[in-house]
CSV table of C-alpha atoms in Angstrom, one decimal:
chain,number,residue,atom,x,y,z
A,1,UNK,CA,-14.9,25.8,26.9
A,2,UNK,CA,-18.7,26.2,27.1
A,3,UNK,CA,-20.5,24.8,24.1
A,4,UNK,CA,-23.7,23.0,25.2
A,5,UNK,CA,-25.5,22.7,21.9
A,6,UNK,CA,-22.9,23.3,19.2
A,7,UNK,CA,-20.9,20.4,17.9
A,8,UNK,CA,-17.3,21.3,17.0
A,9,UNK,CA,-16.0,19.3,14.1
A,10,UNK,CA,-12.2,19.9,13.8
A,11,UNK,CA,-11.2,20.1,10.2
A,12,UNK,CA,-7.4,20.0,10.7
A,13,UNK,CA,-6.4,22.6,8.1
A,14,UNK,CA,-3.2,23.5,9.9
A,15,UNK,CA,-1.6,21.8,7.1
A,16,UNK,CA,-2.5,24.4,4.5
A,17,UNK,CA,0.5,25.8,2.9
A,18,UNK,CA,-1.3,28.5,1.0
A,19,UNK,CA,1.4,30.3,-0.8
A,20,UNK,CA,0.6,33.9,0.0
A,21,UNK,CA,2.4,35.4,3.0
A,22,UNK,CA,5.8,36.8,3.3
A,23,UNK,CA,8.0,36.0,6.3
A,24,UNK,CA,7.0,39.0,8.4
A,25,UNK,CA,8.2,42.3,9.8
A,26,UNK,CA,10.9,40.8,12.0
A,27,UNK,CA,13.0,40.1,9.0
A,28,UNK,CA,15.4,42.8,8.1
A,29,UNK,CA,15.2,44.4,4.7
A,30,UNK,CA,18.7,45.2,3.4
A,31,UNK,CA,17.8,48.0,0.9
A,32,UNK,CA,14.8,49.7,-0.5
A,33,UNK,CA,12.8,47.5,-2.9
A,34,UNK,CA,12.2,48.4,-6.6
A,35,UNK,CA,8.6,49.4,-7.2
A,36,UNK,CA,6.8,47.8,-10.2
A,37,UNK,CA,4.0,49.5,-12.0
A,38,UNK,CA,1.5,47.7,-14.2
A,39,UNK,CA,0.6,49.3,-17.5
A,40,UNK,CA,-2.2,49.3,-20.1
A,41,UNK,CA,0.1,48.4,-23.0
A,42,UNK,CA,0.4,44.7,-24.0
A,43,UNK,CA,-2.7,43.5,-22.1
A,44,UNK,CA,-4.2,40.2,-23.3
A,45,UNK,CA,-7.6,38.9,-22.4
A,46,UNK,CA,-7.8,41.1,-19.3
A,47,UNK,CA,-8.9,44.5,-18.1
A,48,UNK,CA,-6.8,46.7,-15.8
A,49,UNK,CA,-7.9,49.6,-13.7
A,50,UNK,CA,-5.9,51.5,-11.1
A,51,UNK,CA,-6.7,53.5,-8.0
A,52,UNK,CA,-4.5,55.6,-5.7
A,53,UNK,CA,-5.5,53.7,-2.6
A,54,UNK,CA,-6.3,50.1,-3.6
A,55,UNK,CA,-3.7,49.4,-6.3
A,56,UNK,CA,-4.9,47.5,-9.3
A,57,UNK,CA,-8.1,45.7,-10.2
A,58,UNK,CA,-7.6,43.0,-12.8
A,59,UNK,CA,-10.5,41.2,-14.5
A,60,UNK,CA,-9.6,38.3,-16.7
A,61,UNK,CA,-11.8,37.9,-19.8
A,62,UNK,CA,-10.5,34.9,-21.6
A,63,UNK,CA,-7.8,32.2,-21.9
A,64,UNK,CA,-4.2,33.0,-21.1
A,65,UNK,CA,-4.7,36.5,-19.7
A,66,UNK,CA,-1.7,38.6,-18.9
A,67,UNK,CA,-0.6,42.1,-17.8
A,68,UNK,CA,2.8,43.7,-18.4
A,69,UNK,CA,4.8,46.0,-16.1
A,70,UNK,CA,6.5,49.2,-17.2
A,71,UNK,CA,9.9,48.5,-18.8
A,72,UNK,CA,12.9,48.9,-16.5
A,73,UNK,CA,15.4,51.6,-17.3
A,74,UNK,CA,18.1,49.2,-16.1
A,75,UNK,CA,17.6,45.4,-15.9
A,76,UNK,CA,17.4,44.3,-12.2
A,77,UNK,CA,20.2,42.2,-10.8
A,78,UNK,CA,18.3,39.1,-9.8
A,79,UNK,CA,21.4,37.6,-8.1
A,80,UNK,CA,20.8,40.3,-5.4
A,81,UNK,CA,17.2,41.4,-5.6
A,82,UNK,CA,15.0,38.5,-6.8
A,83,UNK,CA,12.0,38.3,-4.5
A,84,UNK,CA,8.8,39.4,-6.2
A,85,UNK,CA,6.4,40.6,-3.5
A,86,UNK,CA,2.9,42.0,-3.6
A,87,UNK,CA,-0.4,42.0,-1.7
A,88,UNK,CA,-3.6,40.7,-3.2
A,89,UNK,CA,-7.1,39.6,-2.4
A,90,UNK,CA,-9.5,37.6,-4.5
A,91,UNK,CA,-12.6,35.5,-4.1
A,92,UNK,CA,-11.9,33.7,-7.4
A,93,UNK,CA,-8.7,31.6,-6.7
A,94,UNK,CA,-6.1,30.9,-9.4
A,95,UNK,CA,-4.0,27.8,-10.0
A,96,UNK,CA,-0.7,29.5,-10.6
A,97,UNK,CA,1.2,32.7,-11.0
A,98,UNK,CA,3.6,32.9,-13.9
A,99,UNK,CA,6.1,35.7,-14.5
A,100,UNK,CA,7.9,36.1,-17.9
A,101,UNK,CA,11.2,37.9,-18.5
A,102,UNK,CA,10.5,39.7,-21.8
A,103,UNK,CA,11.5,40.0,-24.6
A,104,UNK,CA,11.1,37.4,-25.9
A,105,UNK,CA,7.8,36.0,-24.6
A,106,UNK,CA,8.8,32.4,-24.3
A,107,UNK,CA,7.8,29.7,-21.8
A,108,UNK,CA,11.4,28.9,-21.1
A,109,UNK,CA,11.9,32.5,-20.0
A,110,UNK,CA,9.5,32.3,-17.1
A,111,UNK,CA,9.1,31.4,-13.5
A,112,UNK,CA,5.9,29.7,-12.2
A,113,UNK,CA,4.7,29.9,-8.6
A,114,UNK,CA,1.7,28.8,-6.5
A,115,UNK,CA,-1.7,30.3,-7.4
A,116,UNK,CA,-3.6,33.0,-5.5
A,117,UNK,CA,-5.8,31.4,-2.8
A,118,UNK,CA,-9.2,32.6,-1.7
A,119,UNK,CA,-8.9,35.6,0.6
A,120,UNK,CA,-11.1,37.8,2.6
A,121,UNK,CA,-8.6,40.7,2.8
A,122,UNK,CA,-5.2,41.8,1.7
A,123,UNK,CA,-2.7,38.9,1.8
A,124,UNK,CA,1.0,39.2,1.0
A,125,UNK,CA,2.5,36.9,-1.7
A,126,UNK,CA,6.1,36.2,-2.6
A,127,UNK,CA,7.9,34.4,-5.4
A,128,UNK,CA,11.6,33.9,-5.8
A,129,UNK,CA,12.4,35.0,-9.4
A,130,UNK,CA,16.0,34.1,-9.0
A,131,UNK,CA,15.4,30.3,-8.5
A,132,UNK,CA,16.1,29.5,-12.2
A,133,UNK,CA,18.9,31.6,-13.8
A,134,UNK,CA,18.2,29.9,-17.2
A,135,UNK,CA,14.9,31.8,-17.3
A,136,UNK,CA,16.3,35.3,-16.8
A,137,UNK,CA,20.0,35.1,-17.9
A,138,UNK,CA,19.4,37.0,-21.2
A,139,UNK,CA,18.8,40.6,-22.3
A,140,UNK,CA,15.3,41.5,-21.0
A,141,UNK,CA,13.8,44.7,-19.6
A,142,UNK,CA,10.2,43.9,-18.8
A,143,UNK,CA,8.1,41.6,-16.7
A,144,UNK,CA,4.8,40.0,-17.9
A,145,UNK,CA,2.4,38.7,-15.2
A,146,UNK,CA,0.0,35.8,-15.7
A,147,UNK,CA,-2.0,36.0,-12.5
A,148,UNK,CA,-4.5,33.4,-13.8
A,149,UNK,CA,-4.9,30.9,-16.6
A,150,UNK,CA,-8.5,31.6,-17.5
A,151,UNK,CA,-11.2,34.2,-17.6
A,152,UNK,CA,-13.8,35.1,-15.0
A,153,UNK,CA,-11.3,36.0,-12.4
A,154,UNK,CA,-11.3,39.3,-10.5
A,155,UNK,CA,-8.0,40.0,-8.6
A,156,UNK,CA,-6.9,43.1,-6.7
A,157,UNK,CA,-3.1,43.6,-6.3
A,158,UNK,CA,-1.0,46.4,-4.8
A,159,UNK,CA,2.5,47.2,-3.6
A,160,UNK,CA,4.3,45.2,-6.3
A,161,UNK,CA,8.1,45.2,-5.6
A,162,UNK,CA,11.3,43.4,-6.3
A,163,UNK,CA,13.3,43.1,-3.1
A,164,UNK,CA,16.2,41.3,-1.5
A,165,UNK,CA,15.5,38.0,0.3
A,166,UNK,CA,15.0,37.8,4.0
A,167,UNK,CA,17.4,35.7,6.1
A,168,UNK,CA,14.8,32.9,6.1
A,169,UNK,CA,14.4,33.0,2.4
A,170,UNK,CA,18.1,32.9,1.9
A,171,UNK,CA,18.3,29.8,4.2
A,172,UNK,CA,15.6,28.1,2.1
A,173,UNK,CA,17.3,29.0,-1.2
A,174,UNK,CA,20.6,27.7,0.1
A,175,UNK,CA,19.2,24.3,1.2
A,176,UNK,CA,16.6,23.9,-1.6
A,177,UNK,CA,18.6,21.4,-3.7
A,178,UNK,CA,19.5,19.3,-0.7
A,179,UNK,CA,15.9,19.3,0.6
A,180,UNK,CA,14.5,18.4,-2.8
A,181,UNK,CA,16.9,15.5,-3.1
A,182,UNK,CA,16.0,14.2,0.4
A,183,UNK,CA,12.3,14.6,-0.3
A,184,UNK,CA,12.7,12.7,-3.6
A,185,UNK,CA,14.5,9.9,-1.9
A,186,UNK,CA,11.9,9.7,0.9
A,187,UNK,CA,9.1,9.6,-1.6
A,188,UNK,CA,10.8,6.8,-3.6
A,189,UNK,CA,11.3,4.8,-0.4
A,190,UNK,CA,7.7,5.4,0.7
A,191,UNK,CA,6.3,4.3,-2.7
A,192,UNK,CA,8.4,1.1,-2.6
A,193,UNK,CA,7.1,0.4,0.9
A,194,UNK,CA,3.5,1.0,0.0
A,195,UNK,CA,3.8,-1.2,-3.1
A,196,UNK,CA,5.5,-4.1,-1.2
A,197,UNK,CA,3.3,-7.2,-0.6
A,198,UNK,CA,4.5,-8.1,2.9
A,199,UNK,CA,3.9,-11.7,4.1
A,200,UNK,CA,2.6,-10.7,7.6
A,201,UNK,CA,-0.2,-8.4,8.5
A,202,UNK,CA,-1.3,-6.2,11.4
A,203,UNK,CA,-5.0,-6.1,10.9
A,204,UNK,CA,-6.3,-4.5,14.1
A,205,UNK,CA,-5.3,-1.8,16.7
A,206,UNK,CA,-7.9,-1.2,19.3
A,207,UNK,CA,-7.5,1.4,22.1
A,208,UNK,CA,-9.4,1.7,25.3
A,209,UNK,CA,-8.8,3.9,28.4
A,210,UNK,CA,-5.9,1.8,29.7
A,211,UNK,CA,-4.7,-0.6,27.0
A,212,UNK,CA,-3.7,-1.1,23.4
A,213,UNK,CA,-4.6,-4.4,21.7
A,214,UNK,CA,-2.9,-5.3,18.5
A,215,UNK,CA,-3.9,-8.3,16.4
A,216,UNK,CA,-2.5,-9.8,13.2
A,217,UNK,CA,-1.0,-12.8,11.5
A,218,UNK,CA,2.5,-14.0,10.9
A,219,UNK,CA,1.5,-16.3,8.0
A,220,UNK,CA,4.0,-19.0,8.9
A,221,UNK,CA,7.1,-16.7,9.0
A,222,UNK,CA,10.0,-18.0,11.2
A,223,UNK,CA,12.9,-16.5,13.0
A,224,UNK,CA,13.1,-13.8,15.7
A,225,UNK,CA,9.8,-12.1,15.1
A,226,UNK,CA,8.7,-9.0,17.0
A,227,UNK,CA,5.9,-6.5,17.1
A,228,UNK,CA,7.6,-3.1,16.7
A,229,UNK,CA,6.3,0.3,17.8
A,230,UNK,CA,6.9,3.5,15.8
A,231,UNK,CA,5.7,6.9,16.9
A,232,UNK,CA,4.0,9.1,14.3
A,233,UNK,CA,6.9,11.5,14.0
A,234,UNK,CA,9.2,8.9,12.6
A,235,UNK,CA,9.6,7.8,9.0
A,236,UNK,CA,9.2,4.0,9.0
A,237,UNK,CA,11.1,3.7,5.7
A,238,UNK,CA,14.1,5.5,7.1
A,239,UNK,CA,14.4,3.6,10.5
A,240,UNK,CA,17.2,1.2,11.0
A,241,UNK,CA,15.9,0.1,14.4
A,242,UNK,CA,12.9,0.4,16.7
A,243,UNK,CA,13.0,1.6,20.3
A,244,UNK,CA,10.3,-0.7,21.6
A,245,UNK,CA,9.7,-4.3,20.4
A,246,UNK,CA,7.5,-7.1,21.8
A,247,UNK,CA,8.5,-10.7,21.0
A,248,UNK,CA,6.0,-12.8,19.0
A,249,UNK,CA,6.0,-16.5,19.6
A,250,UNK,CA,3.1,-17.7,17.4
A,251,UNK,CA,3.6,-18.6,13.8
A,252,UNK,CA,-0.1,-17.9,13.0
A,253,UNK,CA,-2.5,-15.3,14.4
A,254,UNK,CA,-1.3,-13.2,17.3
A,255,UNK,CA,-2.9,-10.8,19.8
A,256,UNK,CA,-0.8,-8.5,22.0
A,257,UNK,CA,-2.3,-6.3,24.8
A,258,UNK,CA,0.0,-3.5,26.1
A,259,UNK,CA,-0.4,-0.6,28.5
A,260,UNK,CA,-1.7,2.5,26.7
A,261,UNK,CA,0.6,4.9,28.6
A,262,UNK,CA,4.3,4.3,29.0
A,263,UNK,CA,7.2,6.4,30.2
A,264,UNK,CA,9.2,7.9,27.3
A,265,UNK,CA,12.0,10.5,27.7
A,266,UNK,CA,10.9,11.2,31.3
A,267,UNK,CA,7.3,12.0,30.1
A,268,UNK,CA,4.1,10.0,29.9
A,269,UNK,CA,3.6,8.8,26.3
A,270,UNK,CA,0.2,7.9,24.8
A,271,UNK,CA,0.5,4.9,22.4
A,272,UNK,CA,-2.5,6.3,20.6
A,273,UNK,CA,0.2,8.2,18.7
A,274,UNK,CA,2.1,5.0,17.6
A,275,UNK,CA,2.0,2.7,14.6
A,276,UNK,CA,2.6,-1.1,14.9
A,277,UNK,CA,4.5,-3.3,12.5
A,278,UNK,CA,5.9,-6.9,12.4
A,279,UNK,CA,9.7,-7.1,12.0
A,280,UNK,CA,12.3,-9.9,12.0
A,281,UNK,CA,15.7,-9.5,13.6
A,282,UNK,CA,18.5,-10.4,11.2
A,283,UNK,CA,22.3,-10.1,11.2
A,284,UNK,CA,22.0,-6.8,9.3
A,285,UNK,CA,19.3,-5.3,11.6
A,286,UNK,CA,15.6,-5.5,11.4
A,287,UNK,CA,13.5,-6.6,8.4
A,288,UNK,CA,10.0,-5.3,7.8
A,289,UNK,CA,7.5,-8.1,7.5
A,290,UNK,CA,4.3,-6.0,7.4
A,291,UNK,CA,2.9,-2.6,6.7
A,292,UNK,CA,2.5,-0.4,9.8
A,293,UNK,CA,-1.0,0.1,11.2
A,294,UNK,CA,-2.5,3.1,13.1
A,295,UNK,CA,-5.3,2.9,15.7
A,296,UNK,CA,-8.5,1.5,14.2
A,297,UNK,CA,-10.8,2.3,17.1
A,298,UNK,CA,-10.6,4.4,20.3
A,299,UNK,CA,-13.0,4.0,23.1
A,300,UNK,CA,-14.7,7.4,23.3
A,301,UNK,CA,-15.1,9.4,26.6
A,302,UNK,CA,-18.5,10.7,25.6
A,303,UNK,CA,-21.3,9.3,23.5
A,304,UNK,CA,-22.5,12.5,21.7
A,305,UNK,CA,-25.5,12.6,19.4
A,306,UNK,CA,-25.0,13.3,15.7
A,307,UNK,CA,-25.7,16.9,14.9
A,308,UNK,CA,-27.5,17.8,11.6
A,309,UNK,CA,-28.0,21.5,10.5
A,310,UNK,CA,-31.7,22.6,10.2
A,311,UNK,CA,-31.0,24.0,6.8
A,312,UNK,CA,-28.2,24.6,4.3
A,313,UNK,CA,-27.7,28.3,5.4
A,314,UNK,CA,-24.2,28.7,6.8
A,315,UNK,CA,-21.6,31.3,7.4
A,316,UNK,CA,-17.8,31.1,7.1
A,317,UNK,CA,-15.3,32.5,9.6
A,318,UNK,CA,-17.8,33.6,12.2
A,319,UNK,CA,-16.4,35.4,15.2
A,320,UNK,CA,-18.0,37.7,17.7
A,321,UNK,CA,-16.6,41.2,17.1
A,322,UNK,CA,-16.1,40.7,13.4
A,323,UNK,CA,-19.5,41.8,12.4
A,324,UNK,CA,-23.1,42.1,13.8
A,325,UNK,CA,-24.1,39.0,15.7
A,326,UNK,CA,-27.7,39.7,14.7
A,327,UNK,CA,-26.7,38.6,11.2
A,328,UNK,CA,-27.1,35.1,12.5
A,329,UNK,CA,-30.7,35.8,13.3
A,330,UNK,CA,-31.5,38.0,10.3
A,331,UNK,CA,-30.0,35.4,7.9
A,332,UNK,CA,-31.4,32.4,9.8
A,333,UNK,CA,-28.0,30.8,9.9
A,334,UNK,CA,-27.9,27.1,11.1
A,335,UNK,CA,-24.2,26.4,10.8
A,336,UNK,CA,-20.9,28.3,10.9
A,337,UNK,CA,-17.2,27.7,10.6
A,338,UNK,CA,-15.0,29.3,13.3
A,339,UNK,CA,-11.2,29.7,12.7
A,340,UNK,CA,-9.2,28.6,15.8
A,341,UNK,CA,-5.5,29.7,15.7
A,342,UNK,CA,-3.3,27.5,17.9
A,343,UNK,CA,-1.1,30.4,19.0
A,344,UNK,CA,-3.4,30.6,22.1
A,345,UNK,CA,-1.0,28.0,23.5
A,346,UNK,CA,1.8,29.0,26.0
A,347,UNK,CA,4.9,27.1,27.3
A,348,UNK,CA,5.3,28.8,30.7
A,349,UNK,CA,3.1,30.1,33.5
A,350,UNK,CA,2.4,33.8,33.8
A,351,UNK,CA,-0.2,36.5,34.3
A,352,UNK,CA,-3.3,35.8,32.2
A,353,UNK,CA,-2.3,32.2,31.5
A,354,UNK,CA,-4.4,29.2,32.5
A,355,UNK,CA,-2.8,25.8,33.2
A,356,UNK,CA,-4.1,22.4,32.0
A,357,UNK,CA,-2.8,18.9,32.1
A,358,UNK,CA,-2.2,16.5,29.2
A,359,UNK,CA,-0.5,13.2,29.5
A,360,UNK,CA,1.1,14.1,32.8
A,361,UNK,CA,2.5,17.4,31.7
A,362,UNK,CA,1.3,20.9,32.4
A,363,UNK,CA,0.6,23.2,29.5
A,364,UNK,CA,-0.8,26.8,29.4
A,365,UNK,CA,-3.2,28.8,27.3
A,366,UNK,CA,-3.9,32.5,27.0
A,367,UNK,CA,-7.1,33.2,29.1
A,368,UNK,CA,-8.3,36.1,27.0
A,369,UNK,CA,-8.0,34.1,23.7
A,370,UNK,CA,-9.9,31.2,25.3
A,371,UNK,CA,-12.6,33.7,26.6
A,372,UNK,CA,-12.9,35.1,23.1
A,373,UNK,CA,-13.5,31.6,21.7
A,374,UNK,CA,-16.0,30.8,24.4
A,375,UNK,CA,-17.9,34.0,23.6
A,376,UNK,CA,-18.1,33.0,19.9
A,377,UNK,CA,-19.2,29.5,20.7
A,378,UNK,CA,-21.8,30.6,23.2
A,379,UNK,CA,-23.5,32.9,20.6
A,380,UNK,CA,-23.7,29.9,18.3
A,381,UNK,CA,-25.0,27.7,21.1
A,382,UNK,CA,-27.7,30.1,22.0
A,383,UNK,CA,-29.1,29.7,18.5
A,384,UNK,CA,-28.6,25.9,18.3
A,385,UNK,CA,-26.1,26.6,15.5
A,386,UNK,CA,-23.6,23.8,14.5
A,387,UNK,CA,-20.0,24.9,14.7
A,388,UNK,CA,-17.2,23.5,12.5
A,389,UNK,CA,-13.9,24.5,13.9
A,390,UNK,CA,-11.2,25.2,11.3
A,391,UNK,CA,-7.9,24.5,13.1
A,392,UNK,CA,-5.0,26.7,11.9
A,393,UNK,CA,-1.3,26.6,12.9
A,394,UNK,CA,0.2,30.1,12.6
A,395,UNK,CA,3.8,30.5,11.7
A,396,UNK,CA,6.5,30.9,14.4
A,397,UNK,CA,6.4,34.7,14.4
A,398,UNK,CA,2.7,34.8,15.4
A,399,UNK,CA,3.3,33.2,18.9
A,400,UNK,CA,3.9,35.2,22.1
A,401,UNK,CA,6.8,32.8,22.8
A,402,UNK,CA,9.0,32.4,19.7
A,403,UNK,CA,10.4,29.2,21.1
A,404,UNK,CA,6.9,27.7,21.1
A,405,UNK,CA,6.4,29.0,17.6
A,406,UNK,CA,9.5,27.2,16.3
A,407,UNK,CA,8.2,24.0,17.9
A,408,UNK,CA,4.7,24.3,16.4
A,409,UNK,CA,5.8,25.4,12.9
A,410,UNK,CA,6.6,22.6,10.5
A,411,UNK,CA,10.4,22.6,9.6
A,412,UNK,CA,9.5,22.8,5.9
A,413,UNK,CA,7.2,25.8,6.3
A,414,UNK,CA,7.7,28.1,3.3
A,415,UNK,CA,7.9,31.9,4.1
A,416,UNK,CA,5.3,32.3,1.3
A,417,UNK,CA,2.7,30.4,3.3
A,418,UNK,CA,-0.1,32.0,5.3
A,419,UNK,CA,-0.1,29.1,7.9
A,420,UNK,CA,2.1,26.1,8.6
A,421,UNK,CA,1.4,22.4,8.6
A,422,UNK,CA,1.3,21.0,12.1
A,423,UNK,CA,4.8,19.9,13.2
A,424,UNK,CA,4.4,16.2,13.8
A,425,UNK,CA,8.0,15.6,12.7
A,426,UNK,CA,9.3,15.7,16.3
A,427,UNK,CA,8.2,14.3,19.6
A,428,UNK,CA,7.9,17.8,21.1
A,429,UNK,CA,5.9,19.2,18.1
A,430,UNK,CA,3.6,16.2,18.3
A,431,UNK,CA,3.1,16.7,22.0
A,432,UNK,CA,2.1,20.4,21.8
A,433,UNK,CA,-0.2,19.8,18.8
A,434,UNK,CA,-1.9,16.9,20.6
A,435,UNK,CA,-2.2,18.9,23.8
A,436,UNK,CA,-3.8,21.8,21.9
A,437,UNK,CA,-6.3,19.4,20.3
A,438,UNK,CA,-7.1,17.7,23.6
A,439,UNK,CA,-7.7,21.1,25.3
A,440,UNK,CA,-10.2,22.1,22.6
A,441,UNK,CA,-11.9,18.7,22.7
A,442,UNK,CA,-12.2,18.9,26.5
């Protein structure tokens, strides 16, 4: 990728689970949705205007603003049709969306969902109104919408409906309780681990081109002591054993130097993606004696100068083809952000696909997508404009190969999200994400 003068700073925002996007067109809808119409009656601290093409414009004017929908002739069956869906856009984000089942207008008779994020165009939003039967299991015939908590918000919404859940939404609903219980247990274990004052310490992990050097202290501990390795995709608090362990003979300070690259599952594995921890073998398994430590320092391939913008004038989401490139000159722009979607990756060879190597394995990218990125970067480079790359992980249905989409998408990705967190919960997900990052850096 040509970028002689622009420095790419990768803000890894693939983790953003902005609650705003429905699962997608590939999900079957089982029946026609129920349309919802907002009305002027019952408005509080808000202004509502309607157009035939753009839906509703809502301007909040004070604390606790809300808008009501037209009463239902027959109360909807939220055991069957409980997904509230609409499209919105706003440049004034909100902290939450709350829906009341009225009458009565009581907090206990409401469902609260994620807020409306900043958007530059129409974005779908979904909220499962059936998630708490205690909120709607009474005699009601109207919905009240609290799109924001305060004034000074301008929000456009359209195509408000109640519909049946997609298959993915049904799966998430069915496993919600089990997932929440597992996440609660994991958080409890993680907090206990972080709060533990372990006797030993791994205080340095240095990586160069060929080796990993780990230093630490055993603080007089005795027994069968080992330096254990844990890949990033594993939860240390949930492990009963470690795949790789190096014996430690000293009872004081230690220093262990290992090969950076090892064979793992018939593939080359880079120990850059490992954590290191002191453990002791016992009759019951392995006892943790230190916190795990990530790499502290990595020997860089290039010594690049620090880039500083010439001024504060910047532009978000720049892309050649999105608008006039001359805007960069007319506005004297000195820095831009560029959104890079990782669905340029491919699993298999084919026409229009370019191979590249990473850790001994061949990966592929879409040539046209890379050419488009190059064109954007080159226009910035011509003007000595600093580029900050916003790395985004699309959801599975946005990939040319659905199998790759399932690998890249985090398993807990909510259908209501625009993008997914990077899937570093499996070795394959970590490999593809790291390969994509390495390709962009190269």
